[in-house]
Amino acid sequence: MEERYLAKTIEEKWQRIWAENQSFRASEDPAARKYYVLEMFPYPSGRIHMGHVRNYSIGDVVARYQRMRGYSVLHPMGWDAFGLPAENAAIERRVHPGAWTQENILYMKTQLKRMGLSYDWQREIATCDPDYYRWNQWIFLKFYQRGLAYKKSSSVNWCPSCETVLANEQVIDGVCWRCDSTVTQKELDQWFFRITDYAEQLLADLEQLTGWPDKVISMQRNWIGKSVGAEILFPLIGREGALKVFTTRQDTVYGATFVSIAVEHPLALELSQGTGQEQAVREFIDRIKKSSQASRGAADTEKEGVLTGAYCQNPFTQERIPVYLANFVLMEYGTGAVMAVPAHDQRDFEFALKYRLPVRVVIQPQGMALRAEKLAQAYVDEGVMVNSGPFSGLSNTEGKNKIATYLEERGLGKNSVRYRLRDWGVSRQRYWGTPIPIIYCEKCGAMPVPEDQLPVSLPTDVPFSGKGGSPLLESKTFISACCPQCGGAGRRETDTMDTFVDSSWYFLRYASPRFDSAPFDHQKAAYWMPVNQYIGGVEHAVLHLLYARFFTKALRDMGLAPVGEPFTNLLTQGMVSKETYRCVEHNWLFPGELVGSENGGWKCPQCDRSVIRGRVEKMSKSKKNIVDPEDLVDRYGADTARLFTLFAAPPEKDLEWSDQGVEGAYRFLARLWRFVGQHRELMREVSSNLLEAELPPDLCEVRRVIHRTIKKVTDDIDTRFHFNTAIAAIMELFNSLSAAAQHEGRLQAGASLLKGGLEAMILLLSPFVPHIANELWYQLGHSERLDQVPWPSYSEAALREDTLLIVVQVNGKVRSKITVPADMDRSRIEAEALQDEKVRNMVGNRKVAKVVYVPRRLVNIVVEG
Ligand SMILES: [Zn+2]
Ligand SMILES: [Zn+2]
Ligand SMILES: [Zn+2]
């Protein structure tokens, strides 16, 4: 055994052994219970970053642990390989997106292998592979047949910089999620998936997801945004038609003193014609349309509006009330028109104060009269209806139902449920994605490509200029196609699918990645699904995670997917962050380029100004606070990188980078290595025994620590994912073993126990640091690999303490220590303490005034004089 801990040699050796033995190959063993652990697959950007290392190390601990627990484990890896960066690389560097992507995949795969991650590489998939994306097309056609995929002209979010359409989910506070450009609106013919058909199920089934973080559940709930209410028609005065409003507070309809409509409402401009308000309305529309939807919807945005000059009738009070345009009314939610009830809605209240519109109380607390002129804010709570004609005196919840029924009976409106969720626009005017399998024929219209002609492959004769619409428009070989119906000349759809389509079902593909007669083999999917543990970033709370649920349900309803929810448990890991350095003039600086010293102060290398030590922020290239995992692995080895990231913080919390933490992890492994080296000869001579009975008291304590640690690490991994506290417990166990082994006598007397403890510790460590654990196991004389060894178990009996070490003080000073049976009662322990020879000598003939007992720890004898 080498004296020094040579991480690189050990890691290469074990990675080779695992590969040769296909140690992590998953199989559908009918006799074994299955466990499917999955980390969100990466985009092949070129290199892995510390966020990946953290994400995959967490998953690997789970996979290795469950294997040792006897489960048949599926732990696959693949590539979310379509997307914009590949196309941008093509524009900038004149390399084909496919070549660029393949090169990145190869490099990153090598990097992942160096981390010692226990993937079944035979199941590797890449979504840009025609064998994969043909099934995107196949599923698209199934959706099309069932009306779940459809085309419509619509105003879409358009990123002028990426020159593409964005889904609502990809617009964050009015800017592009990818490039931060301000998003504009554009009218285009687009393909949509009817996710809204599943709105209610997606909402209701959130109840089942007890293994998901509350935060993600509530983000999905808000995103779906269900409101139960009513539609009410407010007839226009002096012209045909009515304004249809949606409200969840139909109980307040008698208090509606005006109607507000969105600037996008189809009647917005028309209503002002001939009223003298036309000019003002036009200006208002132009101005408000420029501001983002998000800011218009925000509660703290100043409420503003303009009178349209038109009036409508409140169908309950018969009053003539004005119609306003208001900035805070949005077209995409509800009907684009709201009945304004200033007394009971805060936004309407602020609006009414500003434009001096009437406020009328129609709900008030039980036994208390509210006066409109005294209100300081809207009264939004429950109460009793007043000034509400035949409904006065009812509780407002009862009134809600009665008014809804009344509306339906008289044709004034109807009950209505609204969702904030919109259909999913999947068309992208980009090259590097799945071609949408549709052919347009002059005679027959939009025709689905027949199944036996799939895949519709991406052509290679495409120039990448970065300008204009879809690059596929430029390909002669791609565009022209025969109409599948009449055989006439047809033209292919040139839009490609949103890459979120690719990731909406990839977890099903892993069950049978080479299956070629359907997206997946139903039986194999039935064995593996659902994913027991899914791990990824919280940024996917409403994007990927909602789409994946939708796909699973839609595929289940077609008799394909074996389950209705894809992921039983979800862990959203925190970010990896690090301190930043900045110069006032030259901005962010790499720590490595600073000049000076920690004590003398760091200086900017360019201007010699003092450097500002900035906040701890998420690692990013732009802030120059990244650590390249490859450097880390080169310097310390993969086990150190894994141990540090798993030890520094619980998985769901942010992890702050610390060079000292990395050093500490390395030193621990090096100490462990030396310890085994020192005691290896002795350890190989004895057999291990975790339940060794005949032991001196201090070794009894070591035995307890061993069993306690096995229990704690098992609980921490199994139920809580508290890897950091598990590792801390293992480190404490190592300290106990090291201390015991320092005494030659104890080492000899307890050799079997110490060996048992050491072996248990290696097993407990193996999911975290698999290479060194396997090597130490081997050095202790074992021939199996650790993935073949069962997880250690503890004995409840050995957990119990059978003796206690009690400190004995005389007048507060420690004078002796006694060992007593753990079940001895207080009076006997006090008597034993008084009988102790050293204590007797100290007390002598003096009188004992009192005895203080601290249970299980200490006896203090207070004497007089
Ligand atoms: Zn963009
Ligand atoms: Zn045709
Ligand atoms: Zn500078």
Coordinates of C-alpha atoms and ligand atoms in Angstrom, one line a residue, residues 159 161-162 166 176-181, ligand 1:
C159 CA -37.2 38.2 -28.4
S161 CA -32.1 39.6 -30.0
C162 CA -32.6 35.8 -30.1
L166 CA -40.7 32.7 -26.3
C176 CA -36.0 37.1 -22.3
W177 CA -35.0 34.4 -19.9
R178 CA -31.8 33.7 -21.9
C179 CA -30.5 37.1 -23.0
D180 CA -32.3 39.7 -20.9
S181 CA -33.5 41.6 -23.9
Ligands
ZN1 ZN -33.3 36.5 -26.0

